[in-house]
Rosetta silent file (secondary structure, phi, psi, omega in degrees, C-alpha in Angstrom):
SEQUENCE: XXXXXXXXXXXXXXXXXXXXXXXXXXXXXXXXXXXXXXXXXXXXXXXXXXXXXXXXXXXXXXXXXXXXXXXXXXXXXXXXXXXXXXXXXXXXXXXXXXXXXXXXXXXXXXXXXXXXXXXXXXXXXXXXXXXXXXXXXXXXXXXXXXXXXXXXXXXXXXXXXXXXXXXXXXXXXXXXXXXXXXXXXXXXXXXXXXXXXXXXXXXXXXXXXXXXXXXXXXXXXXXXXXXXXXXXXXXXXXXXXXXXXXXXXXXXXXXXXXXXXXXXXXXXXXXXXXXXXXXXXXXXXXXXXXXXXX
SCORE:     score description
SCORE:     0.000 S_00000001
   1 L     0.000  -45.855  171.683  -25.897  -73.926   82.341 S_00000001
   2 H   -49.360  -59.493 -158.448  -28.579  -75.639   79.893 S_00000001
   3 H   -73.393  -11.426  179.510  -26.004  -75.946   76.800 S_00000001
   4 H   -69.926  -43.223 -174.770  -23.287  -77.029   79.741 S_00000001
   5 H   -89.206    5.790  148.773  -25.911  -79.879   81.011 S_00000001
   6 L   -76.015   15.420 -165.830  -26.438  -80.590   77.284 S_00000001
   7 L    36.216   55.694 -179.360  -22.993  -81.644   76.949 S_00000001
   8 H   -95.698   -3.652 -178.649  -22.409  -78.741   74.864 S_00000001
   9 H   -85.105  -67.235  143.805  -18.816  -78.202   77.212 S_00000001
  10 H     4.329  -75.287  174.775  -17.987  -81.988   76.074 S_00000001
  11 H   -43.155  -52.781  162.763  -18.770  -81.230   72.732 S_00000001
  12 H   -48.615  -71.232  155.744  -16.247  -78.059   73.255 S_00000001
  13 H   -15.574  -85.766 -170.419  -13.655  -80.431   74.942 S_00000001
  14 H   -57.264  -25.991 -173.740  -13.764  -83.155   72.129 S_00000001
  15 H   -91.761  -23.232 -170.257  -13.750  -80.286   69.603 S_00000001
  16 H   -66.423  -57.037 -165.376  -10.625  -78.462   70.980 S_00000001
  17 H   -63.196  -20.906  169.374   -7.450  -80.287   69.645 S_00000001
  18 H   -88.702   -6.441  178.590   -9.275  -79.660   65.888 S_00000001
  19 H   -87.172  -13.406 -176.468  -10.015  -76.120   66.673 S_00000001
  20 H   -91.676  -41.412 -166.401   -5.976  -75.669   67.669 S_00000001
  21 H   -81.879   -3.760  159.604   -4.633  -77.815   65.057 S_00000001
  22 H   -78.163  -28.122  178.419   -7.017  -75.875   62.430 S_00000001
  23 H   -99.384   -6.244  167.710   -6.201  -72.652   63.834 S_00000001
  24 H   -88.816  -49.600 -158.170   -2.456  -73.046   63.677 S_00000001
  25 H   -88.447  -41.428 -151.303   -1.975  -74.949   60.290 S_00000001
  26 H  -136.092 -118.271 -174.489   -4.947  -73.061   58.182 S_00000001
  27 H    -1.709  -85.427  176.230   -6.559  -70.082   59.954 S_00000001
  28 H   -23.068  -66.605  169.392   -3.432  -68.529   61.124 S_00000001
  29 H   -57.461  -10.413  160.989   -1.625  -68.762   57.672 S_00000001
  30 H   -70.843  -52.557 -149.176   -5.012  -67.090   56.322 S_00000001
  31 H   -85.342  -32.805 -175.062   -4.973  -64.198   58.605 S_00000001
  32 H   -63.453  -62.816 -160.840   -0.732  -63.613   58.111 S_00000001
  33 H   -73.313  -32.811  159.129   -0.840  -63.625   54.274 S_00000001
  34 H   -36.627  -73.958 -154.251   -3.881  -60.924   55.011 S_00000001
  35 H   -54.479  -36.966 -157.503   -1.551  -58.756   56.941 S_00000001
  36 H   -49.864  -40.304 -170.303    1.456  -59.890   54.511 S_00000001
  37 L   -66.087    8.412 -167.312   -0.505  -58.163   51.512 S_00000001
  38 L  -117.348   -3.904 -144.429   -0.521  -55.254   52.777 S_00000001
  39 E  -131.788  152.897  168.124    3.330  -55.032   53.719 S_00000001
  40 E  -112.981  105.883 -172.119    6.405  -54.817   51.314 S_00000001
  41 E  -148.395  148.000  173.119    8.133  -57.500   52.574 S_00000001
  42 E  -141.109   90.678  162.444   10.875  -60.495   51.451 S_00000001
  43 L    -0.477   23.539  151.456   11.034  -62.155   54.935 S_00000001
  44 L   -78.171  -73.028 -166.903   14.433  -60.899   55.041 S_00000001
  45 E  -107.027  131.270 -161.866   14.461  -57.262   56.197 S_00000001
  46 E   -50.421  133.642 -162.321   11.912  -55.556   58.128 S_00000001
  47 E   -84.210  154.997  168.316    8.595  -55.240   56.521 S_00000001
  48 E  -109.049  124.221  164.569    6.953  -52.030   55.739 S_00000001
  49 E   -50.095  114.892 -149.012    3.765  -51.020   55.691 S_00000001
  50 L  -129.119   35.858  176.689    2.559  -50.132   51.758 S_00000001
  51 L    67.865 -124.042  152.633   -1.355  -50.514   51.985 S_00000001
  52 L  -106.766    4.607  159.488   -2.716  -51.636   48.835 S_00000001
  53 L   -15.341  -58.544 -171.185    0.000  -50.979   46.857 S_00000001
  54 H   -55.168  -50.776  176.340    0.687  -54.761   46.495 S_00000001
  55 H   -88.903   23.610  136.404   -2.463  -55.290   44.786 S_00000001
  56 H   -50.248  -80.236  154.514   -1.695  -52.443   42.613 S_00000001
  57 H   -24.359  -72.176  167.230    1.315  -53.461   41.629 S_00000001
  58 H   -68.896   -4.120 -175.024   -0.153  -57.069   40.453 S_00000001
  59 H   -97.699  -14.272  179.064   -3.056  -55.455   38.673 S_00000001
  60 H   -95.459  -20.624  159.962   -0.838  -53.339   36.669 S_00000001
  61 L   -23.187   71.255 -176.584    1.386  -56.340   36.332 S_00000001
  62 H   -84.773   26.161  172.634    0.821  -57.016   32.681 S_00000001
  63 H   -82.005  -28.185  171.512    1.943  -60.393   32.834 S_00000001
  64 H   -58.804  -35.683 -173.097   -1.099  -61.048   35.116 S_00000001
  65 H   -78.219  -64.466  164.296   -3.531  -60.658   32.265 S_00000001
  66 H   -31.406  -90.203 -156.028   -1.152  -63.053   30.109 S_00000001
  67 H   -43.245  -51.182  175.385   -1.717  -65.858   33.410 S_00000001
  68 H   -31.447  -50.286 -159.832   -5.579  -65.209   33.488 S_00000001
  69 H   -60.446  -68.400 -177.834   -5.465  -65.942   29.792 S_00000001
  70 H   -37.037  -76.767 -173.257   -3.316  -69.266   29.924 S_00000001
  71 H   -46.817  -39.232  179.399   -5.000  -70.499   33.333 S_00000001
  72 H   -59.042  -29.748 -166.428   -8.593  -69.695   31.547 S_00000001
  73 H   -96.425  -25.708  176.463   -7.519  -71.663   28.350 S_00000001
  74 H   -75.946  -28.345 -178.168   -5.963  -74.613   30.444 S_00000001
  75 H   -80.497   -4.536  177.187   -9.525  -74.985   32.439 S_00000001
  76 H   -71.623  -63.124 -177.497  -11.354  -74.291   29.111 S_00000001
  77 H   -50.084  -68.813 -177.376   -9.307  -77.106   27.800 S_00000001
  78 H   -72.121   -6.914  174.858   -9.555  -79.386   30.405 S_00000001
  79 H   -70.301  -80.094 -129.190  -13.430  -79.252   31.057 S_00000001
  80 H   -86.008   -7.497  177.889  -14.149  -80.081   27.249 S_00000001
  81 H  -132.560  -28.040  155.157  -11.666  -82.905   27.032 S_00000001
  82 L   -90.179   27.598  173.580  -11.101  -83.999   30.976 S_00000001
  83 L  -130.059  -23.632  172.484  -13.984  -83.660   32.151 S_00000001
  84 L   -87.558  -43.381 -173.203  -16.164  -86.126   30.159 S_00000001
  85 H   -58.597  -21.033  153.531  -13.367  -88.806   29.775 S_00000001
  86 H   -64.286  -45.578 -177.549  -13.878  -90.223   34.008 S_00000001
  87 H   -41.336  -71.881  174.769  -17.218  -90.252   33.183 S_00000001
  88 H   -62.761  -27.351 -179.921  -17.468  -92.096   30.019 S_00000001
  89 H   -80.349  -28.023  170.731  -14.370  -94.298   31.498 S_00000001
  90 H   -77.291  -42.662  178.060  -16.633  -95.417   34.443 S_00000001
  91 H   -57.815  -28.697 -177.516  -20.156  -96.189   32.254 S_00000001
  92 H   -95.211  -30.846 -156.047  -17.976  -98.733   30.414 S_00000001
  93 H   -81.513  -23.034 -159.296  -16.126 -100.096   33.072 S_00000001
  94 L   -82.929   -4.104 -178.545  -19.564 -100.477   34.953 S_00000001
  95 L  -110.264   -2.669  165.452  -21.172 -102.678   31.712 S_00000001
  96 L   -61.990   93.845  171.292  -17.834 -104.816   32.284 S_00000001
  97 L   -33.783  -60.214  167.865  -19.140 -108.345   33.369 S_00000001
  98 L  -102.900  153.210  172.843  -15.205 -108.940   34.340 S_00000001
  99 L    58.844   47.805  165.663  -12.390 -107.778   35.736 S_00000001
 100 H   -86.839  -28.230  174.738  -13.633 -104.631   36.721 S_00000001
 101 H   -37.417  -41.362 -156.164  -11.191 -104.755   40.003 S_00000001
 102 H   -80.598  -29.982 -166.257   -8.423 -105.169   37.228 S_00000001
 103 H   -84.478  -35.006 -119.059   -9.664 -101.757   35.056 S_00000001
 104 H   -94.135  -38.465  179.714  -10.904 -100.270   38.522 S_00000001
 105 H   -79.110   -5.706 -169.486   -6.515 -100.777   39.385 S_00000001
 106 H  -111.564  -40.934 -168.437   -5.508  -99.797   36.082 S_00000001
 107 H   -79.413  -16.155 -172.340   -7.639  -96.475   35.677 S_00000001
 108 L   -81.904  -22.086 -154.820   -6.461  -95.297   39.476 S_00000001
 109 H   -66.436  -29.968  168.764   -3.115  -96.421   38.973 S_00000001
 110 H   -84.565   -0.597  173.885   -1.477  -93.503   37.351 S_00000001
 111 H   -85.157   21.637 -155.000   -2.916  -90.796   40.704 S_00000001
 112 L  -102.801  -74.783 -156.938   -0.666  -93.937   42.355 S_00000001
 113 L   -51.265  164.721  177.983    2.470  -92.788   40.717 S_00000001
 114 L   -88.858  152.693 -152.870    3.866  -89.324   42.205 S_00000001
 115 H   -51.802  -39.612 -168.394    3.131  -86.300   40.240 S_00000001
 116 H   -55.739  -54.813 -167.879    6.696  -85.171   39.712 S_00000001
 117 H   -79.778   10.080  128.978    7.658  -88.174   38.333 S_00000001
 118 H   -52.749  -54.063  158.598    4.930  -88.277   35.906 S_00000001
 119 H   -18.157  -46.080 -173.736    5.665  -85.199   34.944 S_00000001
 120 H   -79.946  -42.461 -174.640    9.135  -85.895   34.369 S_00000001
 121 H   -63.911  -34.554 -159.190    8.140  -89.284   32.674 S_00000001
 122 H   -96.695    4.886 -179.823    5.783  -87.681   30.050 S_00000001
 123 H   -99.724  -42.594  153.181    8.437  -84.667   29.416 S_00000001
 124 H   -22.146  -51.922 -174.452   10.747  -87.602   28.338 S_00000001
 125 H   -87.929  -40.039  174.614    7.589  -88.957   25.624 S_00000001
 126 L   -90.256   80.106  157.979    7.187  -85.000   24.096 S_00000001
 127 L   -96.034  118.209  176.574   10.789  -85.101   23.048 S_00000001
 128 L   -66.669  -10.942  176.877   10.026  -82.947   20.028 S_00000001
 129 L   -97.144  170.655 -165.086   12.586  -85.090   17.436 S_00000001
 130 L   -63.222  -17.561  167.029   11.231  -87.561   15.341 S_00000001
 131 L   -86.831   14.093  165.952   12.514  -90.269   17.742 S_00000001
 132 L   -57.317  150.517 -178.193   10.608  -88.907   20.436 S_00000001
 133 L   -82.334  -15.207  158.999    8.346  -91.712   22.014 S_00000001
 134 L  -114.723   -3.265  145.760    5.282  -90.095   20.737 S_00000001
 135 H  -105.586   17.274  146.300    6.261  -89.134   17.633 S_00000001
 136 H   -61.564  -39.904 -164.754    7.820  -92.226   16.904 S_00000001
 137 H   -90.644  -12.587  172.083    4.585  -94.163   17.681 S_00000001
 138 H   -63.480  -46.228  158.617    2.601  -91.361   15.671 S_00000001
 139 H    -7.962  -59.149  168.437    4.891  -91.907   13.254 S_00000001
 140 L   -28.655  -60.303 -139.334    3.412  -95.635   12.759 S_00000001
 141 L  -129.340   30.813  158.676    0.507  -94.346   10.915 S_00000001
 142 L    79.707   38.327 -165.954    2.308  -91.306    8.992 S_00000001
 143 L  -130.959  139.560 -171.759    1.484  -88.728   11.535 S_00000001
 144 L    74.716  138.187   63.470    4.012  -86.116   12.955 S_00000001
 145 L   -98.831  169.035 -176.269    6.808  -84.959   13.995 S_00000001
 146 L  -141.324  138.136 -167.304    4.834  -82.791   16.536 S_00000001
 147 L   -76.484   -8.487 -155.039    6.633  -80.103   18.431 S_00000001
 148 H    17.111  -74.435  177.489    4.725  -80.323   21.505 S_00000001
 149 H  -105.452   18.605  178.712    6.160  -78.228   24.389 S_00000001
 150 H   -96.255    4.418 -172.306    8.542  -76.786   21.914 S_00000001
 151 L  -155.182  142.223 -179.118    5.717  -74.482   20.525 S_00000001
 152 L   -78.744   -9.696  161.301    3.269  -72.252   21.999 S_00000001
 153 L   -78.936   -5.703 -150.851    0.598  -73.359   20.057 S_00000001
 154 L  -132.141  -38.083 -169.434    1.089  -77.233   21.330 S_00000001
 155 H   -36.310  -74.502 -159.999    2.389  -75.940   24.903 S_00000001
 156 H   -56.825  -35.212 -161.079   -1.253  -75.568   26.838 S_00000001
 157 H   -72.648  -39.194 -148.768   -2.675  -79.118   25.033 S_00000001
 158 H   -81.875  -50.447  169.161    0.185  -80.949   25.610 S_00000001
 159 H   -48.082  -63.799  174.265   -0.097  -79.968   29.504 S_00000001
 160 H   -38.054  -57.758 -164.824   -3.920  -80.838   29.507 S_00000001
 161 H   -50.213  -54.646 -159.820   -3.165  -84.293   28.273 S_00000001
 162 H   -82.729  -14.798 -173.965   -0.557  -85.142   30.707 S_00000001
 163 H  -109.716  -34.343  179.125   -2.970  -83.843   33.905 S_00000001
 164 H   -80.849   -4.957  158.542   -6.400  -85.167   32.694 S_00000001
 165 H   -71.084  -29.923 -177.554   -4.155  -88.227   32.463 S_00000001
 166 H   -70.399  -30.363 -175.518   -3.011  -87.918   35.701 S_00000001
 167 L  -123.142   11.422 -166.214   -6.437  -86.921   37.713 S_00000001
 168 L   -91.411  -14.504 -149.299   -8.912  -88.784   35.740 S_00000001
 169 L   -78.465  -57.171 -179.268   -8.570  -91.880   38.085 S_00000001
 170 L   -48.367  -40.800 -161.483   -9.538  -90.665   41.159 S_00000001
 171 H   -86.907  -40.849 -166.882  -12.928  -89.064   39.565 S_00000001
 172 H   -77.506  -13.190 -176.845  -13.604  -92.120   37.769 S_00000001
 173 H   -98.711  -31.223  126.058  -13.330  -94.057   40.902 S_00000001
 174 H   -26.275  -64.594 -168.533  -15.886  -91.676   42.727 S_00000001
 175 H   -54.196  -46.070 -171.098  -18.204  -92.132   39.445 S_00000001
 176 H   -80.876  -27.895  174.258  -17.991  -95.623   39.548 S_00000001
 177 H   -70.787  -18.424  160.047  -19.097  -95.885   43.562 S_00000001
 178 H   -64.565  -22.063 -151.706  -22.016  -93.350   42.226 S_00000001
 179 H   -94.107  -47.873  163.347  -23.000  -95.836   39.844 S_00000001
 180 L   -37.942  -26.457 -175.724  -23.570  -98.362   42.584 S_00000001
 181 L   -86.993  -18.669 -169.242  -26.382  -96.421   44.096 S_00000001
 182 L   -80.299  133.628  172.344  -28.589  -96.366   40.937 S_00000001
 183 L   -62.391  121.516 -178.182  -31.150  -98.771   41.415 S_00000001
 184 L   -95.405   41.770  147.962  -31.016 -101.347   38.709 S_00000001
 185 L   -65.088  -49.832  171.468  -34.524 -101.823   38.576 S_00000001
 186 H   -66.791  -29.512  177.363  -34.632  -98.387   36.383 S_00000001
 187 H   -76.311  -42.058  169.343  -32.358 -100.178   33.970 S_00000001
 188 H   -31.879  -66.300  172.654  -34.446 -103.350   34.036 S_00000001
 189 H   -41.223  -24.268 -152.158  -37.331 -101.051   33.034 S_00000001
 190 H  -111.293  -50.373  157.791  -35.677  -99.323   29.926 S_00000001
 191 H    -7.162  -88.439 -179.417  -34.391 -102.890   29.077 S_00000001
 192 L   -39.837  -20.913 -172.519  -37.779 -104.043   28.843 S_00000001
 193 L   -92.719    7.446 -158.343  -38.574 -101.019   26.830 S_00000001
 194 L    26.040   59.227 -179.241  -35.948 -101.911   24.598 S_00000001
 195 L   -92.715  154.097 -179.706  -33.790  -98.991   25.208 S_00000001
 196 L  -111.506 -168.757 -156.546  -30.017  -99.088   24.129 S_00000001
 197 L   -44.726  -93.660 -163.909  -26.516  -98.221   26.039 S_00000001
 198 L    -3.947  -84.123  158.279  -27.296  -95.173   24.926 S_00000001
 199 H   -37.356  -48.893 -171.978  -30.753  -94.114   26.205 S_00000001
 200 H   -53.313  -23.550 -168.140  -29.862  -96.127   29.174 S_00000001
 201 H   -97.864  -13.840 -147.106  -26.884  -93.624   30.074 S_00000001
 202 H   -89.770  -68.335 -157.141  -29.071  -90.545   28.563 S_00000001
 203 H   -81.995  -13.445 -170.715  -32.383  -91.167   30.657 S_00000001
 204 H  -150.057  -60.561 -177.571  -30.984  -92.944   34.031 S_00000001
 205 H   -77.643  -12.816 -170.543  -27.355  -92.844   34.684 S_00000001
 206 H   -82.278  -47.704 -172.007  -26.621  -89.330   34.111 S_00000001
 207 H   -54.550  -24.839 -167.189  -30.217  -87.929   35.937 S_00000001
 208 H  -100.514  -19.933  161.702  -29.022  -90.365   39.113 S_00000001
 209 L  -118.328   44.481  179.546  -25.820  -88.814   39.268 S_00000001
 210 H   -59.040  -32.316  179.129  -26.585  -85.308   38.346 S_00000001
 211 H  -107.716   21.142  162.834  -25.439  -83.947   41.828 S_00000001
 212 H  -101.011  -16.654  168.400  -22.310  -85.721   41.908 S_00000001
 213 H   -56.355  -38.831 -163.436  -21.289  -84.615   38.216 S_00000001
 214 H   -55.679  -40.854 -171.540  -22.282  -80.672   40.081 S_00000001
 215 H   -87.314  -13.061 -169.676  -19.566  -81.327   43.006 S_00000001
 216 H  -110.739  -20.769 -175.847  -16.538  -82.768   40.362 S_00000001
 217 H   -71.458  -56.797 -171.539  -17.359  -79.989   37.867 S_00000001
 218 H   -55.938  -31.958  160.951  -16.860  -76.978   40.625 S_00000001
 219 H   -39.868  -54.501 -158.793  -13.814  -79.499   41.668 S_00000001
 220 H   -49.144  -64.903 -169.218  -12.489  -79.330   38.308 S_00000001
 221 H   -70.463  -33.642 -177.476  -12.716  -75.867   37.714 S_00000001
 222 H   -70.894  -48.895  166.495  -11.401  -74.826   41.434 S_00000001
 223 L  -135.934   78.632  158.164   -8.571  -76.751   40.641 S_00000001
 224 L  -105.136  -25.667 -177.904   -7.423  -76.171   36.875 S_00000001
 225 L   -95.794    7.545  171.945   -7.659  -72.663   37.948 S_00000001
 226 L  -124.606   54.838  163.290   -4.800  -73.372   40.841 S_00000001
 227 L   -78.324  129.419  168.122   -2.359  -75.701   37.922 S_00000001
 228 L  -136.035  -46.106 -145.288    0.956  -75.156   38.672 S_00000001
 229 H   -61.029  -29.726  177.149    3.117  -78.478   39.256 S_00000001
 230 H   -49.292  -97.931  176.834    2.611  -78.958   34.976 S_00000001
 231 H    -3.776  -59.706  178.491    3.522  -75.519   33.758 S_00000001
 232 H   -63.275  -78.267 -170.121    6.199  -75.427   36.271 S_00000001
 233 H   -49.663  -43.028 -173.919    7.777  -78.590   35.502 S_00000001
 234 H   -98.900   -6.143  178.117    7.394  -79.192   31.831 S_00000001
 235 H  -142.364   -0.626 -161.624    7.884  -75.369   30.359 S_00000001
 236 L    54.547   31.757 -158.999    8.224  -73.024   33.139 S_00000001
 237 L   104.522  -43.582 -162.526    6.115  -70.850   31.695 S_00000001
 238 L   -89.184  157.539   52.195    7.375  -71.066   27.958 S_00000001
 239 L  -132.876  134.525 -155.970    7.347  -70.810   25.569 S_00000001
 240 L    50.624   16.996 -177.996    6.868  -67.024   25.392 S_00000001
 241 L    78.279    5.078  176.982    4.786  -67.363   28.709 S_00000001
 242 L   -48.511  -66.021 -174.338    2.422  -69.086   26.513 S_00000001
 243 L  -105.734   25.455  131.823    1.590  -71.731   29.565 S_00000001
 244 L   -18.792  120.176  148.544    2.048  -69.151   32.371 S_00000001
 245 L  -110.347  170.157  174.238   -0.419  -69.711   34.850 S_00000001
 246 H   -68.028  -69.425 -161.163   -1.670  -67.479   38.177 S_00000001
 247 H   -74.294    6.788  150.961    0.105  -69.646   40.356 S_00000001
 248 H  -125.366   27.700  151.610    2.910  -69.491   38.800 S_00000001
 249 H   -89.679  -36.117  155.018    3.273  -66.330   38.720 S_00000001
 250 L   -51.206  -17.551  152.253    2.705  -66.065   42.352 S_00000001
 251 H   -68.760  -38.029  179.507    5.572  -68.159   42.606 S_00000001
 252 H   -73.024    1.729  139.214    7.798  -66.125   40.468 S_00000001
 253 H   -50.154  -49.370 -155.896    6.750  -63.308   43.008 S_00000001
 254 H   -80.124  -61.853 -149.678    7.431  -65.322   46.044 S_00000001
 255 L  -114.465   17.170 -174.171   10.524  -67.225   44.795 S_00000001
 256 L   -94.230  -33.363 -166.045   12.147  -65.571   41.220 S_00000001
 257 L  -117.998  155.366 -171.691   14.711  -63.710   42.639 S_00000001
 258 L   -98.312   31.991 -140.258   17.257  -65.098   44.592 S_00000001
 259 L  -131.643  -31.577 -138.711   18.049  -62.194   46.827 S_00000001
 260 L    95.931  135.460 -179.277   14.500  -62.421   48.495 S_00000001
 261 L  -114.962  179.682 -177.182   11.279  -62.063   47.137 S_00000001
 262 L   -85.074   89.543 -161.930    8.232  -60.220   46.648 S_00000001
 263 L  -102.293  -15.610  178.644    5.867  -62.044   49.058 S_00000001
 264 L   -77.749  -40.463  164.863    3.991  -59.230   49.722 S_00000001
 265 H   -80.307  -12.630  175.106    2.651  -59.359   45.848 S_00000001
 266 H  -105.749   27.666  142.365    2.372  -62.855   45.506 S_00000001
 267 H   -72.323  -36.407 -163.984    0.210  -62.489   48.897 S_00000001
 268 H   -80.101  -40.447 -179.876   -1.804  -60.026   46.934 S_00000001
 269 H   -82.538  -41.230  173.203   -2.632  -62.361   43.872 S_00000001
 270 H   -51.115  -23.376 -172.359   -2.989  -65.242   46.292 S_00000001
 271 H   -94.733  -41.561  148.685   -5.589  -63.835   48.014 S_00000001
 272 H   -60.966  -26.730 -156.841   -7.375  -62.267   44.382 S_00000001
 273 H  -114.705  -49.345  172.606   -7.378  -65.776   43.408 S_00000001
 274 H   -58.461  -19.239  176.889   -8.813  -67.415   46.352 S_00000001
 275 H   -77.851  -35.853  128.526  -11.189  -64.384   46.432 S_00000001
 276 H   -46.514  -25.903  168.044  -12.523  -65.362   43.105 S_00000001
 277 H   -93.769   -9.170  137.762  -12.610  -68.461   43.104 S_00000001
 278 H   -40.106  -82.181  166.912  -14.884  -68.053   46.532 S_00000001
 279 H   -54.905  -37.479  159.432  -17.520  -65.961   44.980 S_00000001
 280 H   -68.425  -11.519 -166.386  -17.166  -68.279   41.780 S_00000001
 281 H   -96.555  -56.775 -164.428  -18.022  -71.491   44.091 S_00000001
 282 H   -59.765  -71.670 -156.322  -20.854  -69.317   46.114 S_00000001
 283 H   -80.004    1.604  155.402  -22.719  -68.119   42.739 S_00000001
 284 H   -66.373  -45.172  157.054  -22.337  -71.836   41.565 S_00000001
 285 H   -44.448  -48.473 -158.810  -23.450  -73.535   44.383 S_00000001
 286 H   -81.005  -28.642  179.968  -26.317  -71.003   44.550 S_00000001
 287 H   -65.389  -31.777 -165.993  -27.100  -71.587   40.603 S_00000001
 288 L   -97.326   11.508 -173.678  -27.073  -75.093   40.910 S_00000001
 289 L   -79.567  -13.320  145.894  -29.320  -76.063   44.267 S_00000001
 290 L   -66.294  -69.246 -173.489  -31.995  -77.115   42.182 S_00000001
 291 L   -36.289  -58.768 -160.705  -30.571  -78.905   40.150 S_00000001
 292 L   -52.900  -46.534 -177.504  -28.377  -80.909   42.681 S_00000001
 293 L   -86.308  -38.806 -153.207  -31.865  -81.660   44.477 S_00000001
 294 L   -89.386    0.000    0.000  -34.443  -82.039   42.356 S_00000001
């Protein structure tokens, strides 16, 4: 009766239509692909009960080991070359006097277009002959031909490029509404000190947004380690499985054969990969609560 005349039955009320439409759309589909992972099933023919088998199966899988590898080397990749470039693209836009609306529309503008058809657009520019649109313009300054997604050595880079082009916008648009909050009083000061860009981004913007770089890095990394629509679109895996990723191997579980597929293993890896990347988030969170604060 207290939490009822505390309007905690209100609260309960007002709370209800997100507790249904959360427990049908998300919760449910959590607790199914449990039971699915345990079943040999292609949502054809009556499932069977196989244990752990399923995650057996994918751990013996040695194509799984391959996707770890790939997915490890595209999030390797994109941290050291996507992950600094919103950053550094917002500290300049934010030292713009003008026209920052116009860069602010220009750097968001490609998460505007839709992914496939970037994808599609930018498979069109690594046309591997020397008339290709980016070895043509390489070309210019005696550079190239470059095979890009025609080689397995070029495959994973070529993929980074086109998605930290693709996702940089958004973060840089976050960066730059961080940037608003720093008091420009601290820059006044460092001014006065005759400090340059440099110190100024060193000693005051990075320390003022230290816990929003904490939240886009664990972003980053949560999802470069679920890349699919790239892989998928511009190699399918290849060349040699060279840009293979986990979730698209879990598709080629779910969806490779055309007979019905093995949903019970790519239930099994779906569930290793959210289960890792869960416990990677937790001991991240937990490393980084100082920082974040302090």
């Amino acid at each position: 009766m207290t939490w009822v005349r505390r309007g905690g039955l209100s609260t309960l009320v007002f709370l209800l239509p997100l507790l249904i439409i959360f427990g049908f759309f998300s919760w449910y589909p959590i607790g199914r692909s449990i039971v699915m992972s345990l079943q040999q099933t292609n949502l054809v023919s009556a499932p069977s009960f196989v244990g752990l088998e399923n995650f057996r199966h994918v751990l013996d899988d040695p194509l799984l080991w391959t996707a770890v590898k790939n997915t490890a080397w595209f999030a390797a990749l994109a941290l050291l070359f996507g992950y600094p470039v919103p950053l550094i693209a917002a500290v300049a836009m934010s030292e713009v006097k003008r026209m920052k609306g116009l860069f602010s529309a220009l750097a968001y503008l490609p998460v505007v277009i839709p992914p496939v058809v970037a994808v599609l657009l930018w498979k069109v520019f690594y046309d591997a002959s020397p008339t290709g649109v980016f070895n043509t313009i390489l070309g210019w300054v005696g550079l190239g031909p470059f095979p890009w997604l025609q080689d397995a050595s070029w495959a994973m880079p070529s993929l980074v490029l086109e998605a930290t082009w693709a996702a940089a916008g958004g973060t840089v648009i976050i960066y730059l509404a961080a940037l608003t909050g720093v008091p420009t009083e601290l820059y006044d000061a460092v001014e006065v000190d005759g400090a340059g860009l440099w110190r100024k981004i060193w000693h005051i913007t990075l320390p003022q947004l230290r816990g929003i770089l904490l939240i886009t890095l664990i972003l980053q990394v949560i999802g470069t380690a679920q890349v699919f629509l790239e892989p998928f679109l511009f190699t399918d895996g290849g060349p040699a499985n060279s840009t293979l990723t986990v979730l698209l191997l879990i598709y080629r579980y779910a969806f490779g054969n055309s007979l019905g597929g093995d949903y019970g293993a790519a239930t099994a890896l779906s569930l290793m990969l959210a289960a890792f990347l869960a416990v990677l988030s937790a001991v991240y969170l937990r490393l980084t609560r100082s920082w974040s604060t302090s």
